[in-house]
mmCIF file with all atom_site columns, C-alpha atoms in Angstrom:
data_model
loop_
_atom_site.group_PDB
_atom_site.id
_atom_site.type_symbol
_atom_site.label_atom_id
_atom_site.label_alt_id
_atom_site.label_comp_id
_atom_site.label_asym_id
_atom_site.label_entity_id
_atom_site.label_seq_id
_atom_site.pdbx_PDB_ins_code
_atom_site.Cartn_x
_atom_site.Cartn_y
_atom_site.Cartn_z
_atom_site.occupancy
_atom_site.B_iso_or_equiv
_atom_site.pdbx_formal_charge
_atom_site.auth_seq_id
_atom_site.auth_comp_id
_atom_site.auth_asym_id
_atom_site.auth_atom_id
_atom_site.pdbx_PDB_model_num
ATOM 1   C CA . THR E 1 1   ? 2.991   13.024  7.639   1.00 82.00 ? 1   THR E CA 1
ATOM 2   C CA . GLU E 1 2   ? 4.357   11.497  10.840  1.00 89.00 ? 2   GLU E CA 1
ATOM 3   C CA . LEU E 1 3   ? 1.629   8.809   10.901  1.00 92.00 ? 3   LEU E CA 1
ATOM 4   C CA . VAL E 1 4   ? 2.438   7.870   7.311   1.00 93.00 ? 4   VAL E CA 1
ATOM 5   C CA . ARG E 1 5   ? 6.146   7.706   8.177   1.00 93.00 ? 5   ARG E CA 1
ATOM 6   C CA . GLN E 1 6   ? 5.417   5.473   11.185  1.00 94.00 ? 6   GLN E CA 1
ATOM 7   C CA . ASN E 1 7   ? 3.252   3.088   9.167   1.00 94.00 ? 7   ASN E CA 1
ATOM 8   C CA . LEU E 1 8   ? 5.905   2.761   6.464   1.00 95.00 ? 8   LEU E CA 1
ATOM 9   C CA . ALA E 1 9   ? 8.615   2.092   9.046   1.00 93.00 ? 9   ALA E CA 1
ATOM 10  C CA . GLU E 1 10  ? 6.770   -0.480  11.157  1.00 93.00 ? 10  GLU E CA 1
ATOM 11  C CA . ARG E 1 11  ? 6.289   -4.124  10.331  1.00 88.00 ? 11  ARG E CA 1
ATOM 12  C CA . GLY E 1 12  ? 3.178   -6.101  11.132  1.00 85.00 ? 12  GLY E CA 1
ATOM 13  C CA . VAL E 1 13  ? 0.794   -3.144  10.853  1.00 91.00 ? 13  VAL E CA 1
ATOM 14  C CA . ARG E 1 14  ? -2.057  -2.690  8.408   1.00 93.00 ? 14  ARG E CA 1
ATOM 15  C CA . HIS E 1 15  ? -1.278  -1.746  4.862   1.00 95.00 ? 15  HIS E CA 1
ATOM 16  C CA . LEU E 1 16  ? -1.684  1.951   4.073   1.00 96.00 ? 16  LEU E CA 1
ATOM 17  C CA . MET E 1 17  ? -4.322  3.748   2.020   1.00 96.00 ? 17  MET E CA 1
ATOM 18  C CA . LEU E 1 18  ? -3.559  7.356   1.193   1.00 96.00 ? 18  LEU E CA 1
ATOM 19  C CA . LEU E 1 19  ? -6.618  9.424   0.353   1.00 95.00 ? 19  LEU E CA 1
ATOM 20  C CA . THR E 1 20  ? -5.583  12.265  -1.902  1.00 94.00 ? 20  THR E CA 1
ATOM 21  C CA . ARG E 1 21  ? -6.571  14.697  -4.636  1.00 92.00 ? 21  ARG E CA 1
ATOM 22  C CA . ASN E 1 22  ? -5.159  14.662  -8.166  1.00 88.00 ? 22  ASN E CA 1
ATOM 23  C CA . VAL E 1 23  ? -2.783  11.819  -7.279  1.00 88.00 ? 23  VAL E CA 1
ATOM 24  C CA . ALA E 1 24  ? -0.722  14.305  -5.239  1.00 91.00 ? 24  ALA E CA 1
ATOM 25  C CA . ALA E 1 25  ? 0.197   11.631  -2.702  1.00 93.00 ? 25  ALA E CA 1
ATOM 26  C CA . LEU E 1 26  ? 2.487   9.861   -5.167  1.00 93.00 ? 26  LEU E CA 1
ATOM 27  C CA . GLN E 1 27  ? 4.759   12.872  -5.615  1.00 92.00 ? 27  GLN E CA 1
ATOM 28  C CA . LEU E 1 28  ? 4.555   13.680  -1.889  1.00 92.00 ? 28  LEU E CA 1
ATOM 29  C CA . LEU E 1 29  ? 5.682   10.157  -0.912  1.00 93.00 ? 29  LEU E CA 1
ATOM 30  C CA . PHE E 1 30  ? 8.799   10.248  -3.048  1.00 94.00 ? 30  PHE E CA 1
ATOM 31  C CA . GLY E 1 31  ? 9.475   13.999  -2.921  1.00 91.00 ? 31  GLY E CA 1
ATOM 32  C CA . SER E 1 32  ? 9.422   14.104  0.880   1.00 90.00 ? 32  SER E CA 1
ATOM 33  C CA . GLY E 1 33  ? 11.692  11.077  1.193   1.00 92.00 ? 33  GLY E CA 1
ATOM 34  C CA . LEU E 1 34  ? 9.032   8.898   2.830   1.00 94.00 ? 34  LEU E CA 1
ATOM 35  C CA . LEU E 1 35  ? 9.624   6.281   0.151   1.00 94.00 ? 35  LEU E CA 1
ATOM 36  C CA . ASP E 1 36  ? 12.765  5.364   -1.734  1.00 92.00 ? 36  ASP E CA 1
ATOM 37  C CA . ALA E 1 37  ? 12.086  4.890   -5.456  1.00 92.00 ? 37  ALA E CA 1
ATOM 38  C CA . ALA E 1 38  ? 14.759  2.160   -5.590  1.00 92.00 ? 38  ALA E CA 1
ATOM 39  C CA . ARG E 1 39  ? 12.780  0.043   -3.084  1.00 91.00 ? 39  ARG E CA 1
ATOM 40  C CA . ALA E 1 40  ? 9.294   0.658   -4.477  1.00 95.00 ? 40  ALA E CA 1
ATOM 41  C CA . GLU E 1 41  ? 7.219   -0.744  -7.305  1.00 95.00 ? 41  GLU E CA 1
ATOM 42  C CA . VAL E 1 42  ? 4.543   1.691   -8.556  1.00 96.00 ? 42  VAL E CA 1
ATOM 43  C CA . LEU E 1 43  ? 1.578   0.262   -10.466 1.00 95.00 ? 43  LEU E CA 1
ATOM 44  C CA . PHE E 1 44  ? -1.064  2.461   -12.088 1.00 94.00 ? 44  PHE E CA 1
ATOM 45  C CA . GLY E 1 45  ? -4.645  1.456   -12.681 1.00 88.00 ? 45  GLY E CA 1
ATOM 46  C CA . SER E 1 46  ? -6.437  2.448   -15.840 1.00 85.00 ? 46  SER E CA 1
ATOM 47  C CA . ARG E 1 47  ? -9.865  2.254   -17.447 1.00 82.00 ? 47  ARG E CA 1
ATOM 48  C CA . PHE E 1 48  ? -8.560  1.461   -20.942 1.00 85.00 ? 48  PHE E CA 1
ATOM 49  C CA . PRO E 1 49  ? -10.103 -1.841  -22.131 1.00 83.00 ? 49  PRO E CA 1
ATOM 50  C CA . GLU E 1 50  ? -6.723  -3.519  -22.715 1.00 82.00 ? 50  GLU E CA 1
ATOM 51  C CA . ASP E 1 51  ? -5.608  -2.578  -19.198 1.00 80.00 ? 51  ASP E CA 1
ATOM 52  C CA . LEU E 1 52  ? -8.698  -4.274  -17.759 1.00 83.00 ? 52  LEU E CA 1
ATOM 53  C CA . SER E 1 53  ? -7.951  -7.616  -19.445 1.00 86.00 ? 53  SER E CA 1
ATOM 54  C CA . GLU E 1 54  ? -7.118  -10.705 -17.424 1.00 84.00 ? 54  GLU E CA 1
ATOM 55  C CA . LEU E 1 55  ? -3.684  -10.842 -19.075 1.00 85.00 ? 55  LEU E CA 1
ATOM 56  C CA . GLN E 1 56  ? -2.835  -7.350  -17.835 1.00 89.00 ? 56  GLN E CA 1
ATOM 57  C CA . LEU E 1 57  ? -4.146  -8.220  -14.366 1.00 88.00 ? 57  LEU E CA 1
ATOM 58  C CA . VAL E 1 58  ? -1.897  -11.307 -14.300 1.00 89.00 ? 58  VAL E CA 1
ATOM 59  C CA . ARG E 1 59  ? 1.101   -9.134  -15.268 1.00 91.00 ? 59  ARG E CA 1
ATOM 60  C CA . GLN E 1 60  ? 0.319   -6.636  -12.508 1.00 93.00 ? 60  GLN E CA 1
ATOM 61  C CA . VAL E 1 61  ? -0.195  -9.361  -9.883  1.00 92.00 ? 61  VAL E CA 1
ATOM 62  C CA . ASN E 1 62  ? 3.120   -10.942 -10.910 1.00 93.00 ? 62  ASN E CA 1
ATOM 63  C CA . ARG E 1 63  ? 4.862   -7.604  -10.303 1.00 95.00 ? 63  ARG E CA 1
ATOM 64  C CA . VAL E 1 64  ? 3.271   -7.503  -6.833  1.00 95.00 ? 64  VAL E CA 1
ATOM 65  C CA . LYS E 1 65  ? 4.406   -11.094 -6.257  1.00 94.00 ? 65  LYS E CA 1
ATOM 66  C CA . LEU E 1 66  ? 8.033   -10.288 -7.108  1.00 95.00 ? 66  LEU E CA 1
ATOM 67  C CA . ALA E 1 67  ? 8.014   -7.178  -4.909  1.00 96.00 ? 67  ALA E CA 1
ATOM 68  C CA . MET E 1 68  ? 6.516   -9.167  -2.006  1.00 95.00 ? 68  MET E CA 1
ATOM 69  C CA . ALA E 1 69  ? 9.315   -11.708 -2.210  1.00 95.00 ? 69  ALA E CA 1
ATOM 70  C CA . LYS E 1 70  ? 12.000  -8.982  -2.314  1.00 95.00 ? 70  LYS E CA 1
ATOM 71  C CA . GLY E 1 71  ? 10.536  -6.964  0.570   1.00 94.00 ? 71  GLY E CA 1
ATOM 72  C CA . GLU E 1 72  ? 9.785   -3.912  -1.528  1.00 96.00 ? 72  GLU E CA 1
ATOM 73  C CA . THR E 1 73  ? 6.943   -1.466  -1.128  1.00 96.00 ? 73  THR E CA 1
ATOM 74  C CA . VAL E 1 74  ? 4.202   -1.739  -3.736  1.00 97.00 ? 74  VAL E CA 1
ATOM 75  C CA . VAL E 1 75  ? 2.317   1.478   -4.484  1.00 97.00 ? 75  VAL E CA 1
ATOM 76  C CA . LEU E 1 76  ? -1.001  0.994   -6.263  1.00 96.00 ? 76  LEU E CA 1
ATOM 77  C CA . VAL E 1 77  ? -2.367  4.186   -7.806  1.00 95.00 ? 77  VAL E CA 1
ATOM 78  C CA . ASN E 1 78  ? -6.091  4.191   -8.640  1.00 89.00 ? 78  ASN E CA 1
ATOM 79  C CA . HIS E 1 79  ? -5.910  0.445   -9.260  1.00 91.00 ? 79  HIS E CA 1
ATOM 80  C CA . ASP E 1 80  ? -9.397  -0.808  -8.342  1.00 90.00 ? 80  ASP E CA 1
ATOM 81  C CA . ASN E 1 81  ? -9.274  -3.907  -10.541 1.00 87.00 ? 81  ASN E CA 1
ATOM 82  C CA . ILE E 1 82  ? -6.393  -5.553  -8.626  1.00 91.00 ? 82  ILE E CA 1
ATOM 83  C CA . TYR E 1 83  ? -7.777  -5.486  -5.068  1.00 89.00 ? 83  TYR E CA 1
ATOM 84  C CA . GLU E 1 84  ? -9.752  -8.726  -5.378  1.00 86.00 ? 84  GLU E CA 1
ATOM 85  C CA . ALA E 1 85  ? -6.603  -10.633 -6.403  1.00 88.00 ? 85  ALA E CA 1
ATOM 86  C CA . LEU E 1 86  ? -4.857  -9.308  -3.290  1.00 90.00 ? 86  LEU E CA 1
ATOM 87  C CA . TYR E 1 87  ? -7.545  -10.375 -0.804  1.00 86.00 ? 87  TYR E CA 1
ATOM 88  C CA . ASP E 1 88  ? -5.207  -12.448 1.405   1.00 88.00 ? 88  ASP E CA 1
ATOM 89  C CA . VAL E 1 89  ? -2.489  -9.797  1.130   1.00 91.00 ? 89  VAL E CA 1
ATOM 90  C CA . LEU E 1 90  ? -4.887  -7.145  2.418   1.00 91.00 ? 90  LEU E CA 1
ATOM 91  C CA . ASN E 1 91  ? -6.067  -9.448  5.212   1.00 90.00 ? 91  ASN E CA 1
ATOM 92  C CA . GLN E 1 92  ? -2.442  -10.294 6.036   1.00 89.00 ? 92  GLN E CA 1
ATOM 93  C CA . ARG E 1 93  ? -3.447  -13.939 6.126   1.00 87.00 ? 93  ARG E CA 1
ATOM 94  C CA . TYR E 1 94  ? -0.003  -15.523 6.255   1.00 91.00 ? 94  TYR E CA 1
ATOM 95  C CA . LEU E 1 95  ? 0.888   -19.161 6.191   1.00 91.00 ? 95  LEU E CA 1
ATOM 96  C CA . VAL E 1 96  ? 4.158   -19.661 8.049   1.00 93.00 ? 96  VAL E CA 1
ATOM 97  C CA . GLN E 1 97  ? 6.403   -22.578 7.102   1.00 92.00 ? 97  GLN E CA 1
ATOM 98  C CA . HIS E 1 98  ? 9.294   -23.676 9.284   1.00 91.00 ? 98  HIS E CA 1
ATOM 99  C CA . ASP E 1 99  ? 12.158  -25.611 7.758   1.00 86.00 ? 99  ASP E CA 1
ATOM 100 C CA . PRO E 1 100 ? 13.350  -28.015 10.480  1.00 89.00 ? 100 PRO E CA 1
ATOM 101 C CA . ALA E 1 101 ? 16.650  -28.615 8.685   1.00 89.00 ? 101 ALA E CA 1
ATOM 102 C CA . THR E 1 102 ? 17.689  -24.955 8.568   1.00 89.00 ? 102 THR E CA 1
ATOM 103 C CA . GLY E 1 103 ? 15.468  -23.499 11.294  1.00 88.00 ? 103 GLY E CA 1
ATOM 104 C CA . LEU E 1 104 ? 14.365  -20.766 8.882   1.00 90.00 ? 104 LEU E CA 1
ATOM 105 C CA . ARG E 1 105 ? 10.837  -19.406 8.830   1.00 91.00 ? 105 ARG E CA 1
ATOM 106 C CA . ARG E 1 106 ? 9.076   -18.459 5.603   1.00 91.00 ? 106 ARG E CA 1
ATOM 107 C CA . LYS E 1 107 ? 5.853   -16.456 5.257   1.00 93.00 ? 107 LYS E CA 1
ATOM 108 C CA . LEU E 1 108 ? 3.514   -17.207 2.379   1.00 94.00 ? 108 LEU E CA 1
ATOM 109 C CA . LEU E 1 109 ? 0.332   -15.577 1.067   1.00 90.00 ? 109 LEU E CA 1
ATOM 110 C CA . ARG E 1 110 ? -2.200  -16.686 -1.493  1.00 89.00 ? 110 ARG E CA 1
ATOM 111 C CA . LEU E 1 111 ? -2.588  -14.564 -4.619  1.00 89.00 ? 111 LEU E CA 1
ATOM 112 C CA . ALA E 1 112 ? -5.680  -15.350 -6.681  1.00 85.00 ? 112 ALA E CA 1
ATOM 113 C CA . ILE E 1 113 ? -6.975  -14.410 -10.110 1.00 81.00 ? 113 ILE E CA 1
ATOM 114 C CA . GLY E 1 114 ? -10.359 -15.903 -10.878 1.00 77.00 ? 114 GLY E CA 1
ATOM 115 C CA . SER E 1 115 ? -10.274 -19.588 -10.018 1.00 81.00 ? 115 SER E CA 1
ATOM 116 C CA . ARG E 1 116 ? -6.457  -19.766 -10.102 1.00 84.00 ? 116 ARG E CA 1
ATOM 117 C CA . SER E 1 117 ? -4.399  -19.139 -7.001  1.00 85.00 ? 117 SER E CA 1
ATOM 118 C CA . GLN E 1 118 ? -0.917  -19.820 -5.736  1.00 89.00 ? 118 GLN E CA 1
ATOM 119 C CA . LEU E 1 119 ? 1.093   -19.430 -2.566  1.00 91.00 ? 119 LEU E CA 1
ATOM 120 C CA . CYS E 1 120 ? 3.791   -16.772 -2.807  1.00 93.00 ? 120 CYS E CA 1
ATOM 121 C CA . ALA E 1 121 ? 6.689   -15.864 -0.542  1.00 93.00 ? 121 ALA E CA 1
ATOM 122 C CA . VAL E 1 122 ? 6.391   -12.663 1.487   1.00 94.00 ? 122 VAL E CA 1
ATOM 123 C CA . HIS E 1 123 ? 9.418   -10.850 2.879   1.00 94.00 ? 123 HIS E CA 1
ATOM 124 C CA . ASP E 1 124 ? 8.943   -9.293  6.328   1.00 92.00 ? 124 ASP E CA 1
ATOM 125 C CA . ALA E 1 125 ? 9.731   -5.833  4.933   1.00 93.00 ? 125 ALA E CA 1
ATOM 126 C CA . PHE E 1 126 ? 6.952   -5.954  2.297   1.00 95.00 ? 126 PHE E CA 1
ATOM 127 C CA . LYS E 1 127 ? 4.491   -3.037  2.375   1.00 95.00 ? 127 LYS E CA 1
ATOM 128 C CA . LEU E 1 128 ? 1.462   -2.184  0.294   1.00 96.00 ? 128 LEU E CA 1
ATOM 129 C CA . VAL E 1 129 ? 0.407   1.430   -0.195  1.00 97.00 ? 129 VAL E CA 1
ATOM 130 C CA . VAL E 1 130 ? -2.780  2.267   -2.052  1.00 96.00 ? 130 VAL E CA 1
ATOM 131 C CA . ILE E 1 131 ? -3.214  5.800   -3.379  1.00 96.00 ? 131 ILE E CA 1
ATOM 132 C CA . VAL E 1 132 ? -6.764  6.685   -4.269  1.00 96.00 ? 132 VAL E CA 1
ATOM 133 C CA . GLU E 1 133 ? -8.740  9.840   -4.833  1.00 95.00 ? 133 GLU E CA 1
ATOM 134 C CA . ALA E 1 134 ? -10.580 10.606  -1.584  1.00 94.00 ? 134 ALA E CA 1
ATOM 135 C CA . THR E 1 135 ? -13.928 11.163  -3.292  1.00 94.00 ? 135 THR E CA 1
ATOM 136 C CA . HIS E 1 136 ? -13.559 7.911   -5.241  1.00 94.00 ? 136 HIS E CA 1
ATOM 137 C CA . ALA E 1 137 ? -12.815 5.973   -2.048  1.00 94.00 ? 137 ALA E CA 1
ATOM 138 C CA . TYR E 1 138 ? -15.807 7.425   -0.226  1.00 92.00 ? 138 TYR E CA 1
ATOM 139 C CA . ASN E 1 139 ? -18.219 6.954   -3.147  1.00 95.00 ? 139 ASN E CA 1
ATOM 140 C CA . ASN E 1 140 ? -17.042 3.798   -4.915  1.00 94.00 ? 140 ASN E CA 1
ATOM 141 C CA . LEU E 1 141 ? -14.927 1.481   -2.782  1.00 93.00 ? 141 LEU E CA 1
ATOM 142 C CA . ASP E 1 142 ? -16.572 -1.163  -0.629  1.00 92.00 ? 142 ASP E CA 1
ATOM 143 C CA . LEU E 1 143 ? -16.499 -0.613  3.111   1.00 92.00 ? 143 LEU E CA 1
ATOM 144 C CA . PRO E 1 144 ? -14.915 -4.057  3.789   1.00 91.00 ? 144 PRO E CA 1
ATOM 145 C CA . LEU E 1 145 ? -12.044 -3.088  1.458   1.00 92.00 ? 145 LEU E CA 1
ATOM 146 C CA . LEU E 1 146 ? -11.584 0.280   3.167   1.00 93.00 ? 146 LEU E CA 1
ATOM 147 C CA . ASN E 1 147 ? -11.548 -1.418  6.580   1.00 92.00 ? 147 ASN E CA 1
ATOM 148 C CA . ARG E 1 148 ? -8.485  -3.468  5.655   1.00 93.00 ? 148 ARG E CA 1
ATOM 149 C CA . PHE E 1 149 ? -6.258  -0.378  5.554   1.00 95.00 ? 149 PHE E CA 1
ATOM 150 C CA . GLU E 1 150 ? -4.870  2.289   7.790   1.00 95.00 ? 150 GLU E CA 1
ATOM 151 C CA . LYS E 1 151 ? -6.257  5.330   5.996   1.00 95.00 ? 151 LYS E CA 1
ATOM 152 C CA . GLN E 1 152 ? -4.612  8.764   5.958   1.00 94.00 ? 152 GLN E CA 1
ATOM 153 C CA . LEU E 1 153 ? -5.573  11.952  4.165   1.00 92.00 ? 153 LEU E CA 1
ATOM 154 C CA . PHE E 1 154 ? -2.382  12.828  2.289   1.00 92.00 ? 154 PHE E CA 1
ATOM 155 C CA . THR E 1 155 ? -2.464  16.037  0.279   1.00 87.00 ? 155 THR E CA 1
ATOM 156 C CA . PRO E 1 156 ? -0.097  18.983  -0.091  1.00 86.00 ? 156 PRO E CA 1
ATOM 157 C CA . ARG E 1 157 ? -2.357  20.883  2.296   1.00 80.00 ? 157 ARG E CA 1
ATOM 158 C CA . SER E 1 158 ? -2.119  18.154  4.966   1.00 74.00 ? 158 SER E CA 1
ATOM 159 C CA . MET E 1 159 ? 1.679   18.172  4.682   1.00 71.00 ? 159 MET E CA 1
ATOM 160 C CA . VAL E 1 160 ? 1.830   21.962  4.976   1.00 67.00 ? 160 VAL E CA 1
ATOM 161 C CA . LYS E 1 161 ? -0.455  21.883  8.023   1.00 59.00 ? 161 LYS E CA 1
ATOM 162 C CA . SER E 1 162 ? 1.774   19.256  9.601   1.00 57.00 ? 162 SER E CA 1
ATOM 163 C CA . ALA E 1 163 ? 4.931   21.284  8.919   1.00 54.00 ? 163 ALA E CA 1
ATOM 164 C CA . VAL E 1 164 ? 3.373   24.561  10.064  1.00 49.00 ? 164 VAL E CA 1
ATOM 165 C CA . LEU E 1 165 ? 1.855   23.149  13.244  1.00 47.00 ? 165 LEU E CA 1
ATOM 166 C CA . VAL E 1 166 ? 4.722   20.980  14.340  1.00 47.00 ? 166 VAL E CA 1
ATOM 167 C CA . GLY E 1 167 ? 7.926   22.220  12.698  1.00 47.00 ? 167 GLY E CA 1
ATOM 168 C CA . PRO E 1 168 ? 8.271   25.777  14.030  1.00 47.00 ? 168 PRO E CA 1
ATOM 169 C CA . TRP E 1 169 ? 6.971   24.900  17.486  1.00 44.00 ? 169 TRP E CA 1
ATOM 170 C CA . ARG E 1 170 ? 9.406   22.065  17.841  1.00 45.00 ? 170 ARG E CA 1
ATOM 171 C CA . ALA E 1 171 ? 12.237  24.408  16.818  1.00 45.00 ? 171 ALA E CA 1
ATOM 172 C CA . THR E 1 172 ? 11.303  27.169  19.301  1.00 44.00 ? 172 THR E CA 1
ATOM 173 C CA . THR E 1 173 ? 9.937   25.194  22.261  1.00 42.00 ? 173 THR E CA 1
ATOM 174 C CA . GLY E 1 174 ? 11.740  21.894  21.946  1.00 45.00 ? 174 GLY E CA 1
ATOM 175 C CA . SER E 1 175 ? 8.485   19.944  21.714  1.00 43.00 ? 175 SER E CA 1
ATOM 176 C CA . SER E 1 176 ? 5.131   19.987  19.971  1.00 41.00 ? 176 SER E CA 1
ATOM 177 C CA . ASP E 1 177 ? 3.194   19.642  23.262  1.00 41.00 ? 177 ASP E CA 1
ATOM 178 C CA . SER E 1 178 ? 2.792   23.445  23.511  1.00 35.00 ? 178 SER E CA 1
ATOM 179 C CA . ILE E 1 179 ? 0.472   23.665  20.524  1.00 33.00 ? 179 ILE E CA 1
#
């Protein structure tokens, strides 16, 4: 849990992939206070034919684009069909523009769908969190995609282990070094 908290708090680190079971990580993120629902955009993937259309993909990418510009956290849940459009986002391949008149710096990223692409503004606070079933990630996702993320196993069991191992010891000994 602490590593997830650190990743969400830091800027300039890899985006986060949470490996989970039964989409438990979504409830754990919001229920534990790691993410604020008011500052997050949650997008669900689906295998329904209409949800796999290019029009739906464009809508989903536009929601990511707006969240990037506002500095929100985007949570993608089992959303395999959007990763290709976010290639430069996942690589954190920023183009930085400096405005000599104002002295302001602006970060941009390319979002692409098929042969169409455009540069989009990226706020420094923007984060991308991908929630995926652990078995699906291991069996179906490409290794280059997996390598673009900081990956954490995030299940109710992992949170309980973290609380049991660290919480009581910290309370009784003052540190977790005694474990």
